[in-house]
mmCIF file of C-alpha atoms in Angstrom:
data_model
loop_
_atom_site.group_PDB
_atom_site.id
_atom_site.type_symbol
_atom_site.label_atom_id
_atom_site.label_comp_id
_atom_site.label_asym_id
_atom_site.label_seq_id
_atom_site.Cartn_x
_atom_site.Cartn_y
_atom_site.Cartn_z
ATOM 1 C CA MET P 1 0.000 0.000 0.000
ATOM 2 C CA ALA P 2 1.384 3.430 -0.877
ATOM 3 C CA SER P 3 2.406 5.353 2.193
ATOM 4 C CA CYS P 4 -0.072 8.186 1.820
ATOM 5 C CA CYS P 5 -3.072 5.837 2.023
ATOM 6 C CA GLY P 6 -2.660 5.486 5.771
ATOM 7 C CA PRO P 7 -0.752 3.382 8.278
ATOM 8 C CA GLY P 8 -2.278 0.239 9.710
ATOM 9 C CA ARG P 9 -2.692 -0.434 13.404
ATOM 10 C CA GLY P 10 0.708 -1.096 14.924
ATOM 11 C CA ALA P 11 2.585 1.126 12.457
ATOM 12 C CA GLY P 12 4.049 3.842 14.634
ATOM 13 C CA ALA P 13 2.030 2.728 17.642
ATOM 14 C CA PRO P 14 2.867 4.259 20.997
ATOM 15 C CA ASP P 15 5.184 2.382 23.327
ATOM 16 C CA GLY P 16 3.665 -0.650 24.954
ATOM 17 C CA ASP P 17 1.472 -3.467 23.738
ATOM 18 C CA VAL P 18 -1.515 -2.766 21.518
ATOM 19 C CA VAL P 19 -4.278 -5.258 22.163
ATOM 20 C CA ALA P 20 -6.391 -6.259 19.181
ATOM 21 C CA VAL P 21 -10.107 -5.681 19.577
ATOM 22 C CA ASP P 22 -12.818 -8.133 18.562
ATOM 23 C CA ALA P 23 -13.546 -8.100 14.854
ATOM 24 C CA ILE P 24 -17.251 -7.379 15.270
ATOM 25 C CA MET P 25 -18.913 -5.732 18.250
ATOM 26 C CA GLY P 26 -22.601 -6.328 18.794
ATOM 27 C CA VAL P 27 -25.092 -3.452 18.578
ATOM 28 C CA ARG P 28 -28.852 -3.490 18.690
ATOM 29 C CA SER P 29 -30.753 -3.032 15.461
ATOM 30 C CA ALA P 30 -32.469 0.306 14.886
ATOM 31 C CA ALA P 31 -33.527 2.536 12.032
ATOM 32 C CA PRO P 32 -31.290 5.571 11.527
ATOM 33 C CA GLY P 33 -32.872 8.974 11.994
ATOM 34 C CA GLY P 34 -33.254 11.247 9.007
ATOM 35 C CA PRO P 35 -33.725 10.486 5.318
ATOM 36 C CA ARG P 36 -31.071 8.635 3.351
ATOM 37 C CA ALA P 37 -30.110 9.838 -0.119
ATOM 38 C CA GLU P 38 -29.501 6.791 -2.288
ATOM 39 C CA ARG P 39 -29.680 5.682 -5.898
ATOM 40 C CA GLY P 40 -31.022 2.433 -7.235
ATOM 41 C CA LEU P 41 -28.683 0.972 -9.862
ATOM 42 C CA PRO P 42 -29.813 -1.571 -12.451
ATOM 43 C CA GLY P 43 -26.788 -3.840 -12.327
ATOM 44 C CA GLY P 44 -25.783 -5.765 -15.389
ATOM 45 C CA ARG P 45 -22.465 -6.404 -17.105
ATOM 46 C CA PHE P 46 -19.398 -4.157 -16.923
ATOM 47 C CA ALA P 47 -15.659 -4.484 -17.502
ATOM 48 C CA MET P 48 -13.872 -4.313 -14.127
ATOM 49 C CA GLY P 49 -10.219 -3.391 -13.702
ATOM 50 C CA ASP P 50 -7.505 -1.077 -15.009
ATOM 51 C CA HIS P 51 -8.185 -0.246 -18.671
ATOM 52 C CA HIS P 52 -5.208 2.140 -18.915
ATOM 53 C CA GLY P 53 -2.300 0.113 -17.554
ATOM 54 C CA GLU P 54 -1.704 2.620 -14.755
ATOM 55 C CA GLY P 55 -2.186 0.545 -11.635
ATOM 56 C CA TYR P 56 0.438 -0.595 -9.168
ATOM 57 C CA GLN P 57 1.448 -4.195 -9.792
ATOM 58 C CA GLN P 58 1.108 -5.121 -6.122
ATOM 59 C CA ASP P 59 -2.531 -3.974 -6.121
ATOM 60 C CA GLY P 60 -3.740 -6.478 -8.708
ATOM 61 C CA GLU P 61 -5.912 -4.169 -10.833
ATOM 62 C CA THR P 62 -5.691 -6.539 -13.795
ATOM 63 C CA PRO P 63 -6.741 -8.447 -15.775
ATOM 64 C CA VAL P 64 -9.741 -6.448 -16.924
ATOM 65 C CA HIS P 65 -12.643 -8.894 -16.678
ATOM 66 C CA ASP P 66 -16.384 -8.895 -17.226
ATOM 67 C CA VAL P 67 -18.588 -8.905 -14.135
ATOM 68 C CA VAL P 68 -22.374 -9.221 -13.943
ATOM 69 C CA LEU P 69 -24.129 -7.680 -10.934
ATOM 70 C CA ARG P 70 -27.648 -7.858 -9.584
ATOM 71 C CA PRO P 71 -29.459 -4.542 -9.030
ATOM 72 C CA PHE P 72 -28.604 -2.716 -5.803
ATOM 73 C CA SER P 73 -29.045 0.645 -4.116
ATOM 74 C CA ILE P 74 -26.124 2.785 -2.923
ATOM 75 C CA ASP P 75 -25.703 5.930 -0.836
ATOM 76 C CA VAL P 76 -25.293 9.117 -2.860
ATOM 77 C CA HIS P 77 -22.663 10.320 -0.378
ATOM 78 C CA HIS P 78 -20.285 9.017 2.237
ATOM 79 C CA VAL P 79 -21.875 8.443 5.630
ATOM 80 C CA THR P 80 -21.439 11.820 7.327
ATOM 81 C CA ASN P 81 -20.370 12.802 10.811
ATOM 82 C CA ALA P 82 -23.957 13.707 11.635
ATOM 83 C CA GLY P 83 -25.193 10.333 10.387
ATOM 84 C CA PHE P 84 -22.609 8.401 12.383
ATOM 85 C CA ALA P 85 -23.423 10.489 15.460
ATOM 86 C CA ARG P 86 -27.043 9.321 15.255
ATOM 87 C CA PHE P 87 -25.812 5.727 15.241
ATOM 88 C CA VAL P 88 -23.572 6.268 18.275
ATOM 89 C CA GLU P 89 -26.310 8.100 20.153
ATOM 90 C CA ALA P 90 -28.812 5.317 19.460
ATOM 91 C CA THR P 91 -26.506 2.420 20.354
ATOM 92 C CA GLY P 92 -23.734 3.648 22.645
ATOM 93 C CA TYR P 93 -21.276 2.045 20.243
ATOM 94 C CA VAL P 94 -17.570 2.439 21.059
ATOM 95 C CA THR P 95 -15.269 2.553 18.037
ATOM 96 C CA ASP P 96 -11.926 0.837 17.632
ATOM 97 C CA SER P 97 -10.034 4.134 17.896
ATOM 98 C CA GLU P 98 -11.705 4.820 21.232
ATOM 99 C CA LYS P 99 -10.700 1.370 22.453
ATOM 100 C CA PHE P 100 -7.099 1.824 21.325
ATOM 101 C CA GLY P 101 -6.960 5.368 22.675
ATOM 102 C CA TRP P 102 -5.211 6.790 19.592
ATOM 103 C CA SER P 103 -5.396 7.014 15.832
ATOM 104 C CA ALA P 104 -3.477 8.358 12.823
ATOM 105 C CA VAL P 105 -3.805 11.996 11.745
ATOM 106 C CA PHE P 106 -2.035 13.690 8.834
ATOM 107 C CA HIS P 107 0.652 16.018 10.185
ATOM 108 C CA SER P 108 -0.753 19.296 8.843
ATOM 109 C CA ALA P 109 -4.286 18.487 10.018
ATOM 110 C CA VAL P 110 -3.544 17.767 13.685
ATOM 111 C CA ARG P 111 -5.463 19.739 16.299
ATOM 112 C CA ALA P 112 -4.096 18.482 19.568
ATOM 113 C CA LEU P 113 -1.763 19.388 22.389
ATOM 114 C CA GLU P 114 1.864 18.493 21.792
ATOM 115 C CA SER P 115 1.645 16.072 24.709
ATOM 116 C CA ASP P 116 -1.019 14.111 22.805
ATOM 117 C CA ILE P 117 1.251 13.450 19.830
ATOM 118 C CA LEU P 118 2.667 10.043 20.679
ATOM 119 C CA GLY P 119 4.923 9.520 17.683
ATOM 120 C CA ARG P 120 5.114 9.120 13.936
ATOM 121 C CA ALA P 121 4.109 6.152 11.826
ATOM 122 C CA THR P 122 7.086 4.034 10.868
ATOM 123 C CA GLY P 123 8.229 4.880 7.337
ATOM 124 C CA THR P 124 5.469 7.483 6.866
ATOM 125 C CA PRO P 125 6.429 10.411 9.098
ATOM 126 C CA TRP P 126 3.612 12.583 7.766
ATOM 127 C CA TRP P 127 1.210 10.403 9.753
ATOM 128 C CA LEU P 128 1.185 11.237 13.474
ATOM 129 C CA VAL P 129 -0.073 8.942 16.207
ATOM 130 C CA VAL P 130 -2.455 11.170 18.162
ATOM 131 C CA ARG P 131 -3.961 10.340 21.528
ATOM 132 C CA GLY P 132 -7.721 10.863 21.593
ATOM 133 C CA ALA P 133 -8.195 11.023 17.814
ATOM 134 C CA THR P 134 -11.553 9.361 17.091
ATOM 135 C CA TRP P 135 -14.518 9.787 14.766
ATOM 136 C CA ALA P 136 -15.853 12.471 17.149
ATOM 137 C CA ARG P 137 -12.479 14.253 17.365
ATOM 138 C CA PRO P 138 -10.979 13.346 13.996
ATOM 139 C CA ALA P 139 -7.895 15.592 14.170
ATOM 140 C CA GLY P 140 -7.265 15.247 17.901
ATOM 141 C CA LEU P 141 -8.815 16.423 21.151
ATOM 142 C CA LEU P 142 -8.981 20.050 19.992
ATOM 143 C CA SER P 143 -11.246 19.121 17.063
ATOM 144 C CA SER P 144 -14.913 18.091 16.950
ATOM 145 C CA TRP P 145 -17.208 16.415 14.451
ATOM 146 C CA GLU P 146 -19.780 19.105 15.248
ATOM 147 C CA ASP P 147 -17.608 21.624 13.390
ATOM 148 C CA VAL P 148 -17.989 19.565 10.184
ATOM 149 C CA PRO P 149 -21.286 17.638 10.482
ATOM 150 C CA ASP P 150 -21.734 17.356 6.705
ATOM 151 C CA HIS P 151 -18.240 15.971 6.047
ATOM 152 C CA PRO P 152 -17.560 12.239 5.698
ATOM 153 C CA VAL P 153 -17.091 10.492 9.002
ATOM 154 C CA VAL P 154 -13.464 9.373 9.239
ATOM 155 C CA GLN P 155 -11.404 7.563 11.868
ATOM 156 C CA VAL P 156 -13.756 4.598 11.438
ATOM 157 C CA SER P 157 -12.445 1.062 11.052
ATOM 158 C CA TRP P 158 -13.977 -1.649 8.893
ATOM 159 C CA ASN P 159 -15.361 -3.114 12.107
ATOM 160 C CA ASP P 160 -17.010 0.211 12.949
ATOM 161 C CA ALA P 161 -18.485 0.548 9.459
ATOM 162 C CA ALA P 162 -19.873 -2.995 9.623
ATOM 163 C CA ALA P 163 -21.485 -2.231 12.992
ATOM 164 C CA TYR P 164 -23.134 0.878 11.564
ATOM 165 C CA CYS P 165 -24.473 -1.194 8.673
ATOM 166 C CA ARG P 166 -26.043 -3.737 11.014
ATOM 167 C CA TRP P 167 -27.821 -0.949 12.864
ATOM 168 C CA ALA P 168 -28.980 0.720 9.657
ATOM 169 C CA GLY P 169 -30.147 -2.540 8.030
ATOM 170 C CA ARG P 170 -27.635 -2.107 5.230
ATOM 171 C CA ARG P 171 -24.209 -3.458 4.272
ATOM 172 C CA LEU P 172 -20.887 -2.372 2.836
ATOM 173 C CA PRO P 173 -20.622 -2.580 -0.957
ATOM 174 C CA THR P 174 -18.677 -5.383 -2.515
ATOM 175 C CA GLU P 175 -15.615 -4.212 -4.392
ATOM 176 C CA ALA P 176 -17.338 -4.984 -7.691
ATOM 177 C CA GLU P 177 -20.459 -3.029 -6.714
ATOM 178 C CA TRP P 178 -18.313 -0.095 -5.665
ATOM 179 C CA GLU P 179 -16.427 0.041 -8.983
ATOM 180 C CA TYR P 180 -19.597 -0.371 -11.030
ATOM 181 C CA ALA P 181 -21.176 2.521 -9.117
ATOM 182 C CA ALA P 182 -18.048 4.685 -9.345
ATOM 183 C CA ARG P 183 -17.877 4.299 -13.116
ATOM 184 C CA GLY P 184 -21.274 5.945 -13.445
ATOM 185 C CA GLY P 185 -22.064 4.043 -16.626
ATOM 186 C CA LEU P 186 -18.826 4.986 -18.433
ATOM 187 C CA GLU P 187 -17.071 1.999 -19.964
ATOM 188 C CA GLY P 188 -13.363 2.007 -19.134
ATOM 189 C CA GLY P 189 -13.198 5.584 -17.819
ATOM 190 C CA ARG P 190 -10.227 6.583 -15.700
ATOM 191 C CA PHE P 191 -12.369 8.705 -13.367
ATOM 192 C CA PRO P 192 -16.099 8.748 -12.575
ATOM 193 C CA TRP P 193 -16.590 11.516 -15.159
ATOM 194 C CA GLY P 194 -14.146 10.414 -17.891
ATOM 195 C CA ASP P 195 -10.406 10.351 -18.533
ATOM 196 C CA GLU P 196 -9.282 13.921 -17.738
ATOM 197 C CA LEU P 197 -8.700 15.020 -14.148
ATOM 198 C CA LEU P 198 -9.725 18.670 -14.664
ATOM 199 C CA ASP P 199 -12.685 20.029 -16.569
ATOM 200 C CA GLU P 200 -12.337 22.203 -19.670
ATOM 201 C CA ALA P 201 -11.974 25.331 -17.521
ATOM 202 C CA GLY P 202 -9.162 23.738 -15.499
ATOM 203 C CA THR P 203 -11.354 23.262 -12.435
ATOM 204 C CA HIS P 204 -10.866 20.350 -10.075
ATOM 205 C CA ARG P 205 -13.644 17.760 -9.998
ATOM 206 C CA CYS P 206 -12.555 15.952 -6.837
ATOM 207 C CA ASN P 207 -10.690 16.557 -3.596
ATOM 208 C CA ILE P 208 -7.100 15.323 -3.845
ATOM 209 C CA TRP P 209 -3.650 16.794 -3.088
ATOM 210 C CA GLN P 210 -2.158 19.600 -5.155
ATOM 211 C CA GLY P 211 1.424 20.765 -4.764
ATOM 212 C CA GLU P 212 4.330 18.763 -3.402
ATOM 213 C CA PHE P 213 3.388 15.840 -1.188
ATOM 214 C CA PRO P 214 3.609 15.731 1.814
ATOM 215 C CA GLY P 215 4.813 19.206 2.721
ATOM 216 C CA ARG P 216 3.039 21.747 0.521
ATOM 217 C CA ASN P 217 -0.609 21.666 -0.513
ATOM 218 C CA THR P 218 -1.585 24.574 -2.743
ATOM 219 C CA LEU P 219 -5.287 23.939 -2.006
ATOM 220 C CA GLU P 220 -6.313 24.519 -5.614
ATOM 221 C CA ASP P 221 -9.418 22.413 -4.999
ATOM 222 C CA GLY P 222 -10.232 24.416 -1.862
ATOM 223 C CA PHE P 223 -9.610 21.778 0.794
ATOM 224 C CA LEU P 224 -6.758 20.633 3.012
ATOM 225 C CA THR P 225 -8.691 17.657 4.370
ATOM 226 C CA THR P 226 -12.248 16.460 3.746
ATOM 227 C CA ASN P 227 -14.937 18.456 1.977
ATOM 228 C CA PRO P 228 -18.674 18.589 2.690
ATOM 229 C CA VAL P 229 -20.411 15.762 0.847
ATOM 230 C CA GLY P 230 -21.863 16.872 -2.462
ATOM 231 C CA THR P 231 -19.392 19.719 -2.983
ATOM 232 C CA PHE P 232 -18.175 18.313 -6.293
ATOM 233 C CA GLY P 233 -20.389 17.218 -9.165
ATOM 234 C CA ALA P 234 -22.025 13.805 -9.374
ATOM 235 C CA ASN P 235 -21.169 11.021 -11.805
ATOM 236 C CA GLY P 236 -23.583 9.557 -14.325
ATOM 237 C CA TYR P 237 -25.398 7.644 -11.588
ATOM 238 C CA GLY P 238 -25.845 10.726 -9.413
ATOM 239 C CA LEU P 239 -23.152 9.713 -6.896
ATOM 240 C CA HIS P 240 -20.724 12.160 -5.310
ATOM 241 C CA ASP P 241 -17.097 11.799 -4.163
ATOM 242 C CA MET P 242 -16.552 8.326 -5.552
ATOM 243 C CA VAL P 243 -12.897 9.336 -5.847
ATOM 244 C CA GLY P 244 -11.044 11.714 -3.560
ATOM 245 C CA ASN P 245 -12.265 13.146 -0.249
ATOM 246 C CA ALA P 246 -12.080 9.977 1.891
ATOM 247 C CA TRP P 247 -11.255 6.343 1.238
ATOM 248 C CA GLU P 248 -14.216 3.954 1.435
ATOM 249 C CA TRP P 249 -14.273 0.535 3.041
ATOM 250 C CA CYS P 250 -15.673 -2.324 0.959
ATOM 251 C CA ALA P 251 -16.980 -5.641 2.231
ATOM 252 C CA ASP P 252 -14.320 -7.844 0.607
ATOM 253 C CA TRP P 253 -11.143 -9.336 1.923
ATOM 254 C CA PHE P 254 -8.270 -8.152 -0.284
ATOM 255 C CA SER P 255 -6.031 -10.273 -2.500
ATOM 256 C CA PRO P 256 -3.845 -8.908 -5.321
ATOM 257 C CA ARG P 257 -4.488 -12.138 -7.262
ATOM 258 C CA TYR P 258 -8.259 -12.210 -6.927
ATOM 259 C CA TYR P 259 -9.031 -10.883 -10.415
ATOM 260 C CA THR P 260 -7.288 -13.857 -12.013
ATOM 261 C CA HIS P 261 -9.932 -16.269 -10.721
ATOM 262 C CA SER P 262 -12.855 -14.214 -9.439
ATOM 263 C CA PRO P 263 -16.348 -15.375 -10.451
ATOM 264 C CA GLY P 264 -18.135 -13.497 -13.205
ATOM 265 C CA GLN P 265 -21.417 -13.185 -11.297
ATOM 266 C CA ASP P 266 -21.608 -11.001 -8.172
ATOM 267 C CA PRO P 267 -18.043 -11.569 -6.913
ATOM 268 C CA ARG P 268 -17.711 -11.282 -3.126
ATOM 269 C CA GLY P 269 -13.952 -11.344 -2.716
ATOM 270 C CA PRO P 270 -11.737 -14.055 -1.196
ATOM 271 C CA ALA P 271 -13.203 -16.309 1.464
ATOM 272 C CA ALA P 272 -10.674 -15.114 4.050
ATOM 273 C CA GLY P 273 -7.786 -12.726 4.470
ATOM 274 C CA SER P 274 -5.971 -10.341 6.776
ATOM 275 C CA VAL P 275 -6.864 -6.978 5.199
ATOM 276 C CA ARG P 276 -10.060 -5.487 3.771
ATOM 277 C CA VAL P 277 -10.488 -3.586 0.506
ATOM 278 C CA MET P 278 -10.432 0.220 0.415
ATOM 279 C CA ARG P 279 -11.538 2.155 -2.653
ATOM 280 C CA GLY P 280 -11.639 5.675 -4.051
ATOM 281 C CA GLY P 281 -8.591 7.463 -2.683
ATOM 282 C CA SER P 282 -8.684 10.548 -0.491
ATOM 283 C CA TYR P 283 -7.668 14.169 -0.068
ATOM 284 C CA LEU P 284 -4.073 12.944 0.321
ATOM 285 C CA CYS P 285 -3.796 11.212 -3.060
ATOM 286 C CA HIS P 286 -1.207 12.632 -5.444
ATOM 287 C CA ASP P 287 0.049 10.948 -8.587
ATOM 288 C CA SER P 288 3.655 11.142 -7.377
ATOM 289 C CA TYR P 289 2.860 9.005 -4.326
ATOM 290 C CA CYS P 290 -0.579 7.413 -4.561
ATOM 291 C CA TYR P 291 -2.263 7.398 -7.946
ATOM 292 C CA ARG P 292 -5.273 5.644 -6.487
ATOM 293 C CA TYR P 293 -7.937 8.260 -7.116
ATOM 294 C CA ARG P 294 -8.979 6.257 -10.204
ATOM 295 C CA VAL P 295 -12.080 4.087 -10.333
ATOM 296 C CA ALA P 296 -10.020 0.923 -10.946
ATOM 297 C CA ALA P 297 -7.546 1.566 -8.119
ATOM 298 C CA ARG P 298 -7.443 -0.734 -5.098
ATOM 299 C CA SER P 299 -5.901 -0.571 -1.650
ATOM 300 C CA SER P 300 -6.367 -2.307 1.694
ATOM 301 C CA ASN P 301 -5.827 -2.164 5.419
ATOM 302 C CA THR P 302 -6.505 -4.194 8.541
ATOM 303 C CA PRO P 303 -10.127 -4.289 9.752
ATOM 304 C CA ASP P 304 -9.271 -2.488 13.010
ATOM 305 C CA THR P 305 -7.408 0.381 11.296
ATOM 306 C CA ALA P 306 -8.809 3.909 11.323
ATOM 307 C CA THR P 307 -7.215 7.054 9.907
ATOM 308 C CA GLY P 308 -8.151 10.652 9.248
ATOM 309 C CA ASN P 309 -8.871 9.946 5.568
ATOM 310 C CA LEU P 310 -10.917 6.734 5.757
ATOM 311 C CA GLY P 311 -14.715 6.445 5.764
ATOM 312 C CA PHE P 312 -17.482 4.477 4.027
ATOM 313 C CA ARG P 313 -20.856 4.433 2.291
ATOM 314 C CA THR P 314 -23.515 1.705 2.344
ATOM 315 C CA VAL P 315 -25.686 -0.338 -0.008
ATOM 316 C CA THR P 316 -28.711 -2.634 -0.030
ATOM 317 C CA SER P 317 -29.501 -5.436 -2.446
#
């Protein structure tokens, strides 16, 4: 995984043992408050994978292969801070980051006392290990989700996202569903809107890094970290932020060799694994370090990992 995607649990952890939490924590079922913006997609056949030969070999974006999907419905946006707060309020759920007591925050986004910065992630010094960084305080104890209620919830692990889905009566998208949705009906497009990053006027169409990573962000797209959902235009299916803004957890276990033998009908990923699929890239993606803000791009991390650029959206069959 490219170093800007985010460190896994244990990378740059504070001194002392880090105890793994249970993979799935039980929560009671309830209906989330407030309306959910979603789009019903027809499914059908599409060509999945890297059509441009641009992917990282270790990610396994090839071969391009035909996949047939059943119809499904998907959130128009990432799950927001306000939406996740309703879940926590209804269930009392405690996230993995709260159990660990720390999480990873990008160095220029930290809002915490110096005493709460416990170290740097090994090999990726732009990621700081920050005590008290959680979904509710995504940049550290001096930040609050209430300042950005309409931004994607971040600092959520795969376990946390799965717990939210159980409460909401939904599920995480499979990797194939996610890519089909991200493509917006375009066959072989590099991005959800086509092959060019900028529009004809030179305007950015997603939230990624501009400048020199990791020290200087020129903020040409207007954002240092996450943006409010819906800020940038939708793809052909009416979905926003399918690339950039925040990474999105998918349901599947990750394997770089999966495309060589995956089934052609509703693939669900490997039967087992150690890391889960992440899709879509984030505000930290830059083609010099992490060219994964393409619809075919893949990444992964451990199910208990949470970072300041990692969120999710949900689907139903």
